[in-house]
Each structure stands twice: as structure tokens, then as C-alpha cells.
Coordinates of N, CA, C and O in Angstrom, one line a residue:
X242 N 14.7 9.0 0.8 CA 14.7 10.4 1.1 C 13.4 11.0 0.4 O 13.3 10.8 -0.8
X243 N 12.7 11.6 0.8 CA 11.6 13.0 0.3 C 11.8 14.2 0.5 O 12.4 14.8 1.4
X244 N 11.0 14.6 -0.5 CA 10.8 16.2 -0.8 C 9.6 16.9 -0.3 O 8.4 16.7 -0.6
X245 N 9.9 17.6 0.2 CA 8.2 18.7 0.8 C 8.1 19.8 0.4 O 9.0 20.7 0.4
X246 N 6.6 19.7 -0.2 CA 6.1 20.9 -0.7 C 5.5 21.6 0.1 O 5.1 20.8 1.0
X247 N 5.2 22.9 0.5 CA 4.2 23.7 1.3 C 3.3 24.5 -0.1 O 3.9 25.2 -0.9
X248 N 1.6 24.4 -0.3 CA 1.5 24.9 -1.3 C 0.0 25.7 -0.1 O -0.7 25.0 0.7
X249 N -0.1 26.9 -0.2 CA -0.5 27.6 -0.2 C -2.2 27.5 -1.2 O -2.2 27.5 -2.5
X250 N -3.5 27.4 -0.5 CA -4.6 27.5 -1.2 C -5.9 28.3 -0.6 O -6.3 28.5 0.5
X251 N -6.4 28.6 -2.1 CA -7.9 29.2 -1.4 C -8.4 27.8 -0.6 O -8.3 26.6 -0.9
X252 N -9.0 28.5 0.3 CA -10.1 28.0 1.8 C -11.3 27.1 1.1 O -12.4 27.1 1.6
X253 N -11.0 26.2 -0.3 CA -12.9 26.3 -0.8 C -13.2 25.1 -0.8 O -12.3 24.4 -0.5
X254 N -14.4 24.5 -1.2 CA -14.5 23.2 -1.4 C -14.3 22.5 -2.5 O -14.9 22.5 -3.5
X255 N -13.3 21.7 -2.2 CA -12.8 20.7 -3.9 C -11.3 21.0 -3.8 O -10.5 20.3 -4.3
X256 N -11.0 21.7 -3.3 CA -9.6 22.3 -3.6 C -8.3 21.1 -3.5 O -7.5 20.8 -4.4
X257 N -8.6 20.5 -2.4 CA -7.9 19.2 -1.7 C -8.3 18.2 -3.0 O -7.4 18.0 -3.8
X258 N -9.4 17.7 -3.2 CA -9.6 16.9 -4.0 C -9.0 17.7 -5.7 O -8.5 16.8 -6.5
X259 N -8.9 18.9 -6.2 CA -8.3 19.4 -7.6 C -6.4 18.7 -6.8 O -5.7 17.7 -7.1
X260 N -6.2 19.4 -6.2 CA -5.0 19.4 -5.7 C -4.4 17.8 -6.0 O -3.4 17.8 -6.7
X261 N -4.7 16.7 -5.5 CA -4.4 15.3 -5.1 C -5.2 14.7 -6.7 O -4.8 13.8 -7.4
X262 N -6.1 15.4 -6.9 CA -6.3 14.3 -8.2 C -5.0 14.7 -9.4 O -5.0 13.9 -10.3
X263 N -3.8 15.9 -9.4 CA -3.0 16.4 -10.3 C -2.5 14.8 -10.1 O -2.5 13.9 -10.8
X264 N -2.2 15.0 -8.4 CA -1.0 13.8 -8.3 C -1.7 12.6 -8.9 O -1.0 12.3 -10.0
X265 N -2.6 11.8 -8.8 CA -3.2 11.0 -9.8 C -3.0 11.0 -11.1 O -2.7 9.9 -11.7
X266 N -3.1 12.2 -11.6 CA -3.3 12.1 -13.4 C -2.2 12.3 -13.8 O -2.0 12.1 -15.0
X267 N -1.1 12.5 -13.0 CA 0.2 12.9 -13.6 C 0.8 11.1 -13.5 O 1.0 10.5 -14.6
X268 N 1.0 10.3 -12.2 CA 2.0 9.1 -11.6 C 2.5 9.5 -10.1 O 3.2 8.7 -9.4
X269 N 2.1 10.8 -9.7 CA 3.0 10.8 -8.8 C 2.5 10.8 -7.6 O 1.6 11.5 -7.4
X270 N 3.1 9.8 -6.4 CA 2.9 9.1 -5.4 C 3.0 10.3 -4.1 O 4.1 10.8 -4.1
X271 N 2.1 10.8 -3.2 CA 1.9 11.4 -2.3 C 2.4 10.3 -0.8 O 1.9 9.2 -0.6
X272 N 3.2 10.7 -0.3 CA 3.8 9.9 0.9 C 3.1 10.5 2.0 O 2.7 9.8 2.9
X273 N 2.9 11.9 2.1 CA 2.7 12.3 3.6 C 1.9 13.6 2.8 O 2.2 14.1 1.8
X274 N 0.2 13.9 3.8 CA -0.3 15.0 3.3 C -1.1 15.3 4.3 O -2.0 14.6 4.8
X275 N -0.6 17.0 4.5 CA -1.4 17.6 6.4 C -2.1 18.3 5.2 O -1.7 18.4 4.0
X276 N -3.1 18.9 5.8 CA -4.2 20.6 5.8 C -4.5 21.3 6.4 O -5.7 20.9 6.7
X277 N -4.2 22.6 7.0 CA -4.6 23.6 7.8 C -4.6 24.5 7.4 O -3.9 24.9 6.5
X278 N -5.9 25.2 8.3 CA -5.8 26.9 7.9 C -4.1 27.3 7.8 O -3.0 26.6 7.9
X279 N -4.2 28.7 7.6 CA -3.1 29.0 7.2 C -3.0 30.5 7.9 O -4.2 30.7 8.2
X280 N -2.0 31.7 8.4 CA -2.1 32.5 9.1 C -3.1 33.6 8.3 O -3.7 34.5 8.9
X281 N -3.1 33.6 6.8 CA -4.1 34.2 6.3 C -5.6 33.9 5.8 O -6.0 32.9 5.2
X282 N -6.3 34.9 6.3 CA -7.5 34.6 6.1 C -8.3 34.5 4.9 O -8.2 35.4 4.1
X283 N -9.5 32.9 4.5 CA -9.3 32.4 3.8 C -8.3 31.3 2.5 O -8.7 30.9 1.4
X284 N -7.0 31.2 3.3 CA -6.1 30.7 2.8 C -5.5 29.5 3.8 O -5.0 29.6 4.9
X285 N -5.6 28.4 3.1 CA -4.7 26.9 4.1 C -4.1 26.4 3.3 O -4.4 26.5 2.1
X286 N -3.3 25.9 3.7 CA -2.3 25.4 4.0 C -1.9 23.7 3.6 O -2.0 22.8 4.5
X287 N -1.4 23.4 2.3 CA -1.3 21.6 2.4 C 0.5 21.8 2.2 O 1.4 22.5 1.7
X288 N 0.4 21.0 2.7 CA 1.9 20.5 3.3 C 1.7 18.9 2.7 O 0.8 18.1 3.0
X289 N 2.6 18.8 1.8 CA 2.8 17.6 0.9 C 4.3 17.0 0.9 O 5.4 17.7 0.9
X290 N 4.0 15.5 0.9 CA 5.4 15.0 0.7 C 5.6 13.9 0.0 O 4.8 12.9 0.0
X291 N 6.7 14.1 -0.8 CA 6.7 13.2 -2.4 C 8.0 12.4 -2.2 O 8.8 12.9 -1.5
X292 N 8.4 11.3 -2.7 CA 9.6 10.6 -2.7 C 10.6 11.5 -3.2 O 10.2 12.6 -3.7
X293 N 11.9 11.5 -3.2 CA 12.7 13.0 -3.7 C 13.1 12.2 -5.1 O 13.9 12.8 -5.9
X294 N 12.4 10.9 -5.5 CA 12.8 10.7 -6.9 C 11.7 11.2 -7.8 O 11.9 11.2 -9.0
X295 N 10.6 11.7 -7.2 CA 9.9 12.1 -8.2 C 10.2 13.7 -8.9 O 11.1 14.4 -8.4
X296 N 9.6 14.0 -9.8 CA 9.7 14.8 -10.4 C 9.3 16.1 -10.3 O 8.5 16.6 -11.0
X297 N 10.3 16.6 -8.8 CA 9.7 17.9 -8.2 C 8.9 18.9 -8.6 O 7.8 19.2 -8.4
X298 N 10.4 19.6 -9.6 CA 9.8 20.5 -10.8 C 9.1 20.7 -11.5 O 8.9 21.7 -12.1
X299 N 8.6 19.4 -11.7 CA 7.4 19.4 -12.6 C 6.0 19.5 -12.3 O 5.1 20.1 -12.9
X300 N 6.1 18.3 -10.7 CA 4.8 18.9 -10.0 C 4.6 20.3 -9.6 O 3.5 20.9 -9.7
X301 N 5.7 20.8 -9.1 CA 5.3 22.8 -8.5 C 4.8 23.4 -10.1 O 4.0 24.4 -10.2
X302 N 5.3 22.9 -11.2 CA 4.6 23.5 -12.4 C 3.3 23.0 -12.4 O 2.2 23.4 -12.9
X303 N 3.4 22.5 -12.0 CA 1.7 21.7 -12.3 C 0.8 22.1 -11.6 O -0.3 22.1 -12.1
X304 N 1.0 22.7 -10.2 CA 0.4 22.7 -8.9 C 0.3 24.1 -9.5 O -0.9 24.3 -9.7
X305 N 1.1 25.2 -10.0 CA 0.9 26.3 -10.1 C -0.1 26.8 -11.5 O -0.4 27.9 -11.8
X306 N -0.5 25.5 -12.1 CA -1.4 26.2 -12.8 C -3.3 25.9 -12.3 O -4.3 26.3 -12.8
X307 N -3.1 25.4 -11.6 CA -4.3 25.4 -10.2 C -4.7 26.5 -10.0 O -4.0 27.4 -9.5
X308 N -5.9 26.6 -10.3 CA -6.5 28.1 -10.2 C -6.9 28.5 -8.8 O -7.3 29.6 -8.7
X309 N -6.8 27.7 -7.9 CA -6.9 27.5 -6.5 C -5.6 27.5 -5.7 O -5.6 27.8 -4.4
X310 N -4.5 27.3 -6.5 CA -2.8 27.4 -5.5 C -2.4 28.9 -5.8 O -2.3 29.4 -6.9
X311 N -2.1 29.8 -4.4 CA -1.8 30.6 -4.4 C -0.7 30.7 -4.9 O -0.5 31.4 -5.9
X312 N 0.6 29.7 -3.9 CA 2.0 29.7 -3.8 C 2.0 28.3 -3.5 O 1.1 27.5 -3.1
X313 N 3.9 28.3 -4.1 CA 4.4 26.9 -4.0 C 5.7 26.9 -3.6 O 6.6 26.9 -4.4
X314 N 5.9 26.8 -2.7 CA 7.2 26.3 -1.8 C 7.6 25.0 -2.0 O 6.9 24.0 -1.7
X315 N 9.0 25.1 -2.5 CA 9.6 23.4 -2.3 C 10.3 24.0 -1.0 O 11.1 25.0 -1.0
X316 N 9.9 23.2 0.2 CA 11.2 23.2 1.6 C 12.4 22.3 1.5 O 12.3 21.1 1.4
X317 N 13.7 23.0 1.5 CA 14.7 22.8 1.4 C 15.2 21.7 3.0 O 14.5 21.8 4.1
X318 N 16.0 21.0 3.0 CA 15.9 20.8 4.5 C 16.7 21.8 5.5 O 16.5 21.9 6.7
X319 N 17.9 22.5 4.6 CA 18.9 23.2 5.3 C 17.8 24.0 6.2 O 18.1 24.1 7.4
X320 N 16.4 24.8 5.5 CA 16.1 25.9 6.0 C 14.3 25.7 6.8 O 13.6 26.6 7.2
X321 N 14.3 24.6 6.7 CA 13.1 23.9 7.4 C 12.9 22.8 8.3 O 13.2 21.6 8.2
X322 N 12.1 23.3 9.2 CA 11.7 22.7 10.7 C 10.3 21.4 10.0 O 9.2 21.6 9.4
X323 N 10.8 20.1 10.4 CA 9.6 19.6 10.0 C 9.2 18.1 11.3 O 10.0 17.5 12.0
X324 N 8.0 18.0 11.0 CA 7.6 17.6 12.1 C 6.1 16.1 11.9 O 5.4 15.9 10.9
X325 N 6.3 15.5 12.9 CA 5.0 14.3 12.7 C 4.4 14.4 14.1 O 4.9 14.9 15.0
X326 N 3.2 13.7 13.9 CA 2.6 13.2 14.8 C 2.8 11.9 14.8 O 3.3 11.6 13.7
X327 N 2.7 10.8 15.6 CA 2.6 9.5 15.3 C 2.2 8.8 17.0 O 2.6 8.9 18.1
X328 N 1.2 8.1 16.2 CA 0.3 7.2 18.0 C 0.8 5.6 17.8 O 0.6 5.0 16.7
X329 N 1.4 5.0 18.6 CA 1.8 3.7 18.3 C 1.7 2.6 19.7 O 2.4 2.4 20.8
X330 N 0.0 1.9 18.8 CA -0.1 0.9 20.1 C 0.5 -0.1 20.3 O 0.5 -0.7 19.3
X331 N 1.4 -0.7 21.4 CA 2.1 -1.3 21.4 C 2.0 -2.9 22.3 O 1.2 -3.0 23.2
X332 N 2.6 -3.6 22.0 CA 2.5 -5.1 23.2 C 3.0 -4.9 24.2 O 4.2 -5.2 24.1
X333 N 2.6 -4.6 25.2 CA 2.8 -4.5 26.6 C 3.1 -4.9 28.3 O 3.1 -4.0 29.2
X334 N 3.5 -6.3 28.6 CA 2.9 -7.3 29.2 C 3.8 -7.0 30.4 O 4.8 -6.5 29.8
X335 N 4.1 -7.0 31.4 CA 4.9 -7.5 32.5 C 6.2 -7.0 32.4 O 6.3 -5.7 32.5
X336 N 7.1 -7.4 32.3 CA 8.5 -6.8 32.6 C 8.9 -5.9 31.0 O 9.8 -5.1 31.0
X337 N 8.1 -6.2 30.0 CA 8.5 -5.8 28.9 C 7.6 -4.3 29.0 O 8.1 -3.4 28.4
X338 N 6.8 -4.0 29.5 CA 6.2 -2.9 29.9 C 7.0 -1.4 30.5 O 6.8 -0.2 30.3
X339 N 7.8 -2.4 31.4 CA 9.0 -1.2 31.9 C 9.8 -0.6 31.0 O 10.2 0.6 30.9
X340 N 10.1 -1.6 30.2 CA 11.1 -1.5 29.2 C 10.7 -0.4 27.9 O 11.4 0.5 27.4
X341 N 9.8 -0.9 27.6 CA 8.7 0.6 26.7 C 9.3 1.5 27.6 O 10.4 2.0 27.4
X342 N 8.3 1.9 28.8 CA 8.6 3.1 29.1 C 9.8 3.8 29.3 O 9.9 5.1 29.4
X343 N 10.8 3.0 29.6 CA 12.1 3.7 29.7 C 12.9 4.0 28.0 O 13.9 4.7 27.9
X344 N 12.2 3.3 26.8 CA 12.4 3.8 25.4 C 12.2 5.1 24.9 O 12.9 6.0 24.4
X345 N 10.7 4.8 25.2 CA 9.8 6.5 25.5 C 10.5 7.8 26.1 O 10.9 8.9 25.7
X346 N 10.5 6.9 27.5 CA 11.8 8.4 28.1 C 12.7 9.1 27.3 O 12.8 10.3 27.1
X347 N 13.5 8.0 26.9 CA 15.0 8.2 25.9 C 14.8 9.1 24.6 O 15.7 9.7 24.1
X348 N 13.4 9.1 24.3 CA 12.6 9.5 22.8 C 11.5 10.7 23.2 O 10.8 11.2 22.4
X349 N 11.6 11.0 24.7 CA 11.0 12.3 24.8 C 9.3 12.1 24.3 O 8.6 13.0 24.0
X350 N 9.0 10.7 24.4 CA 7.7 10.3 23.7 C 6.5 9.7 25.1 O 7.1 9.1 26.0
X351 N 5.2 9.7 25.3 CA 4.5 10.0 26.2 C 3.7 8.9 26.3 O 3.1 8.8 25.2
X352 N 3.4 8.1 27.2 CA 2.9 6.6 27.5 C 0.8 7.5 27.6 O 0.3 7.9 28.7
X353 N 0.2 7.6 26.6 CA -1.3 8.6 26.2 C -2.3 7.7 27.0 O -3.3 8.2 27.6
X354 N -2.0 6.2 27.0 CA -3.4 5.4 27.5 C -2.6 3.7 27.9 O -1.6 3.2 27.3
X355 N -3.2 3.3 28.8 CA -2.7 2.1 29.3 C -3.6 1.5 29.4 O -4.7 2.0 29.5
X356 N -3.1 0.1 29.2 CA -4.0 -1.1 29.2 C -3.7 -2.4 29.8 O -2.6 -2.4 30.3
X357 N -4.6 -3.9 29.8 CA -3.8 -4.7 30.0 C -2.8 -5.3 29.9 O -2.1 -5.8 30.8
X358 N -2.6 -5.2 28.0 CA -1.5 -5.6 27.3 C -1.0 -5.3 26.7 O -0.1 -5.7 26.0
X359 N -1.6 -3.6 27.0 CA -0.8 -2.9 25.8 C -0.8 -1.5 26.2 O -1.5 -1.2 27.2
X360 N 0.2 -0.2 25.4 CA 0.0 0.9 25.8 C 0.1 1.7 24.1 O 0.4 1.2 23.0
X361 N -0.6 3.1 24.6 CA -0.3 3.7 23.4 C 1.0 5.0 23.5 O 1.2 5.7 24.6
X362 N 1.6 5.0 22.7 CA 2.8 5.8 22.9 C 2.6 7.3 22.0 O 2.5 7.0 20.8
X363 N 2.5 8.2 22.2 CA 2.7 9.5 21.4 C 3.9 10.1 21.5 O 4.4 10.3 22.6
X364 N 4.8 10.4 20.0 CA 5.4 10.8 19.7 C 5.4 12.2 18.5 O 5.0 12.3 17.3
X365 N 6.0 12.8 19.2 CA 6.6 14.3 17.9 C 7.8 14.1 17.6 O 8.6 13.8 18.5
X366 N 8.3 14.3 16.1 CA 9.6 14.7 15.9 C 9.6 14.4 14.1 O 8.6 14.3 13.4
X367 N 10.9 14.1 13.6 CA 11.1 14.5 12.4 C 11.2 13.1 12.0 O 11.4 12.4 13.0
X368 N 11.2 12.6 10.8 CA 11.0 11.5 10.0 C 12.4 10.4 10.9 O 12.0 9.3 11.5
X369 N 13.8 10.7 10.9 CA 14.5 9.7 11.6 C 13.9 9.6 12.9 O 13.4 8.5 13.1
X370 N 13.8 10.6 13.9 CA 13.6 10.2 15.5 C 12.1 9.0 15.4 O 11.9 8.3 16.4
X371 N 11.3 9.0 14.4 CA 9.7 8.5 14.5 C 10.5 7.1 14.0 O 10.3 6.2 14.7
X372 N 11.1 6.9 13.1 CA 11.6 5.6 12.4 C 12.2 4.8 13.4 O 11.9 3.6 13.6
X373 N 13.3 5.5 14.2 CA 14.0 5.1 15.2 C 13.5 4.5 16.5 O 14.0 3.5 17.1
X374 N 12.3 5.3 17.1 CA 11.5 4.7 17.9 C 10.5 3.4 17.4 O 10.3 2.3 18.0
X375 N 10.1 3.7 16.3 CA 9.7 2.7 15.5 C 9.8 1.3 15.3 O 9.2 0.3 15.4
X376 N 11.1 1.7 15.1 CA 12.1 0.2 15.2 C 12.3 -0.3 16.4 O 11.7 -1.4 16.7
X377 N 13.1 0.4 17.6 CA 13.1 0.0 18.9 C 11.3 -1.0 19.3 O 11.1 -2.1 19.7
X378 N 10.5 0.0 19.1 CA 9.0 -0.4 19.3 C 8.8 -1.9 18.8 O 8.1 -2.8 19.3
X379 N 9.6 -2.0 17.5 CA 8.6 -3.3 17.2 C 9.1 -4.5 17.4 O 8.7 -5.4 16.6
X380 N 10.2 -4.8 18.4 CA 11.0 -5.8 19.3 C 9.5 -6.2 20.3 O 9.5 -7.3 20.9
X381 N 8.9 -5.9 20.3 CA 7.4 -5.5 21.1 C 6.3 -6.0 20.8 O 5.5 -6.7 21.5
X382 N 6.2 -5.6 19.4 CA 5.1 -6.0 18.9 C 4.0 -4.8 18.7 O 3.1 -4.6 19.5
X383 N 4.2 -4.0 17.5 CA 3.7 -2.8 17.3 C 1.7 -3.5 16.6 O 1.4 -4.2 15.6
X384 N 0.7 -2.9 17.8 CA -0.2 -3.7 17.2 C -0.8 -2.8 16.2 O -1.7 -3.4 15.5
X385 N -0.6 -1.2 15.9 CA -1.0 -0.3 15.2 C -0.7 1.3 15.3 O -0.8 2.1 16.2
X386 N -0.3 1.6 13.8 CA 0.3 3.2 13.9 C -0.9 3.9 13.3 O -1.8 3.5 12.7
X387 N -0.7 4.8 13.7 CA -1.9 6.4 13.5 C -0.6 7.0 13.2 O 0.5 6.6 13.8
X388 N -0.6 8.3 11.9 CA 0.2 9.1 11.6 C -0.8 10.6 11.1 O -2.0 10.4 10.8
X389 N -0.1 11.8 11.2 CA -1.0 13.0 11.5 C -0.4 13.7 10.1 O -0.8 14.8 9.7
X390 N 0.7 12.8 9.2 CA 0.9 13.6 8.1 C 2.3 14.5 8.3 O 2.4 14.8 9.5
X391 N 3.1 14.8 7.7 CA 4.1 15.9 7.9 C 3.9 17.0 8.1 O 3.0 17.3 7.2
X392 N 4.2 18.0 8.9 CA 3.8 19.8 8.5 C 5.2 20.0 8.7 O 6.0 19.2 9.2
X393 N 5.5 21.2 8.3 CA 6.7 22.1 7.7 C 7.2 23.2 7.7 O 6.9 23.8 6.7
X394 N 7.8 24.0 8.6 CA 7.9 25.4 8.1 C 9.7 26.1 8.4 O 10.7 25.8 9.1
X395 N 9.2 27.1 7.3 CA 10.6 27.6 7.3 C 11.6 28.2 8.7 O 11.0 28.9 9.5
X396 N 12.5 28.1 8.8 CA 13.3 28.4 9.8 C 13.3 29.8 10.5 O 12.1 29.6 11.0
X397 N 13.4 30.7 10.8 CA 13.4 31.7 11.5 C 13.6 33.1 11.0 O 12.9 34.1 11.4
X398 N 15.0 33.4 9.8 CA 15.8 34.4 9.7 C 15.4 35.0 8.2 O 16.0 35.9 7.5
X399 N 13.9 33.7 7.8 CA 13.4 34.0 6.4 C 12.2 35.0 6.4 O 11.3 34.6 7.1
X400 N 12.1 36.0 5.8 CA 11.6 37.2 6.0 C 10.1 36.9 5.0 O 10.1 36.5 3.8
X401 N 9.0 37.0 5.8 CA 7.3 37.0 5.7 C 7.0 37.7 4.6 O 7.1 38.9 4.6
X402 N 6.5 37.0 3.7 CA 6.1 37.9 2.3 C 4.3 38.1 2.9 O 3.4 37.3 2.9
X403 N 4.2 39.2 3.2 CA 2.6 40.1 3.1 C 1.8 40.0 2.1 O 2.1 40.8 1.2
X404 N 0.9 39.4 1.8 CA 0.1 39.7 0.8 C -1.0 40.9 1.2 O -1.8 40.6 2.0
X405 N -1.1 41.8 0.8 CA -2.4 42.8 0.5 C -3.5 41.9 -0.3 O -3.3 40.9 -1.0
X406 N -4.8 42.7 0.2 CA -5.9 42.4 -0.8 C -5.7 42.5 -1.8 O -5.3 43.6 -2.2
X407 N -5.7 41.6 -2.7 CA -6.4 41.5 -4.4 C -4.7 41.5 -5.3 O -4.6 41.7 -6.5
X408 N -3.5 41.3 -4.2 CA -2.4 40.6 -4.6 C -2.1 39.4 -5.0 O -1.1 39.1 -5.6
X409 N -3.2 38.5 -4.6 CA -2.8 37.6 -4.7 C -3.1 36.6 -5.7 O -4.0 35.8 -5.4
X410 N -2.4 36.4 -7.1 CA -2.9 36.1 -8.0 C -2.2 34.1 -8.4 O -1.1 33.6 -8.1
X411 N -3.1 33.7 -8.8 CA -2.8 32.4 -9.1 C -0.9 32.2 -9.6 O -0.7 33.1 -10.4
X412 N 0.0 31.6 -9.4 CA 0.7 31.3 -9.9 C 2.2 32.1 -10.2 O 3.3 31.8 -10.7
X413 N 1.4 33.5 -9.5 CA 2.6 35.0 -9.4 C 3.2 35.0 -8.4 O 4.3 35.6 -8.4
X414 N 2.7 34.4 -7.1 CA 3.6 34.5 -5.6 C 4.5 33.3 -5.6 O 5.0 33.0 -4.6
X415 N 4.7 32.7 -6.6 CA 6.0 31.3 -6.4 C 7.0 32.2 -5.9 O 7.4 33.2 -6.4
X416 N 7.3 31.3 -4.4 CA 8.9 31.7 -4.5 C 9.8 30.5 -4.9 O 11.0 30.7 -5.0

């Protein structure tokens, strides 16, 4: 099982690299890690995922003395939507070919490029549905995964904290 962080940062260069060298200097193992802008300007977005044995609390302390992390969200699962990318080229040949795509179907996942012996499969969804296809896939012969990192966000009925100009101070917006 893992834990996801959403941490909130200035737009600058090095930031990714201060951010990921903590996890370095501290022990602690980065499993899954997206970056995007973010709905505010100058501000993106890293979406981080840690084993849930690591020592959550300690990293959001750690993360929050980053003179570059705005905010630090640990995502709960009850109250968060989370999501992968994943490309998975697969062995393809003759009657086992049909068989892929009727997997796919079942998985709502999309046959992207075809070949002689092989196809590539694109899939979205949350850590079991990608595992699960995963597995089915490699009765097959999986010849290579591409993964896009985890992104995350909170569910619907949680209410948008605004920042104003010149509110936004290092390590004061934790929720």
C-alpha cells in the first residue's frame, strides 16, 4: 500500500531537483512522481508517492521547510480521485491477438498502435485496475511498460482555498 502527497511549488528551476534530493538525504524511496503546472499562476504541482511504510509525517515536515513548497497535502484515499497512465507493449501473434483485445475491452483500455507481433495497449485508472490488467497481460508476454507517474486530486465537496497575492507564505498553507 502507498501514501500520496500533493505538494504544491514555486514554478522555478531546481525546485524538482531541492524537492527529490530531501528524499535522498533523508532514506526515503519515491515510488511514483508526476509535475504539472497547477491552476495557479506560477505555481505546479508534484504529486508524489511513497510506500505507506515510510515515514509520512516526517517527510511533509521536511517538505515544508523548502523554501520553494508552498503546501503539503497528504491525500487520504477516502477523499481522493487518483489516477495512472500506463503504455504496455505486448506479444501479439494470431489467435492470442484476439484475446488481448477482448482483455482491453473488459479494462476499458485502447489497442494505441499495431504491429506484426505485437500491440501497444493504453490504459487509465487507479493502481488495482493497471495491476490487474497487468497481470492478465503478461500470460502474453509483456515486452515493455511506459508509466506517466500517479496524479491526484481531491474529491468534489472539499472547498478551494484561494490564495491572494503575497499570501502565500512558505510552510503557512499546510492543510
Amino acid at each position: 500500500m502507498s501514501k500520496t502527497l500533493s505538494v504544491l511549488v514555486h514554478d522555478r528551476p531546481g525546485v524538482l531537483s531541492r524537492v527529490s534530493g530531501l528524499f535522498t538525504r533523508r532514506g526515503f524511496n519515491i515510488e511514483s512522481l508526476a509535475v504539472g503546472k497547477s491552476e495557479y499562476e506560477g505555481l505546479s504541482r508534484i504529486t508524489i508517492v511513497v510506500a505507506k511504510d515510510e515515514r509520512v509525517e516526517q517527510i511533509v515536515k521536511q517538505l515544508n521547510k523548502l523554501i520553494d513548497v508552498v503546501k503539503v497535502r497528504e491525500m487520504t484515499e477516502m477523499d481522493t480521485l487518483e489516477r495512472e497512465l500506463v503504455l504496455f507493449k505486448v506479444n501479439a501473434t494470431g489467435d492470442a491477438r484476439r484475446e488481448v483485445q477482448e482483455i482491453c475491452e473488459n479494462f476499458r483500455a485502447k489497442i494505441v498502435d499495431v504491429s506484426l507481433d505485437s500491440l501497444i495497449v493504453e490504459v487509465t485508472g487507479d493502481h488495482e485496475k493497471i495491476l490487474a490488467l497487468e497481470n492478465l497481460l503478461g500470460h502474453f508476454g509483456i515486452q515493455e511498460v511506459v508509466r506517466t507517474g500517479t496524479v491526484a486530486m481531491r474529491r468534489g465537496m472539499q472547498k478551494k482555498k484561494y490564495f491572494n497575492k503575497g499570501e502565500m507564505k512558505n510552510g503557512a498553507n499546510v492543510l
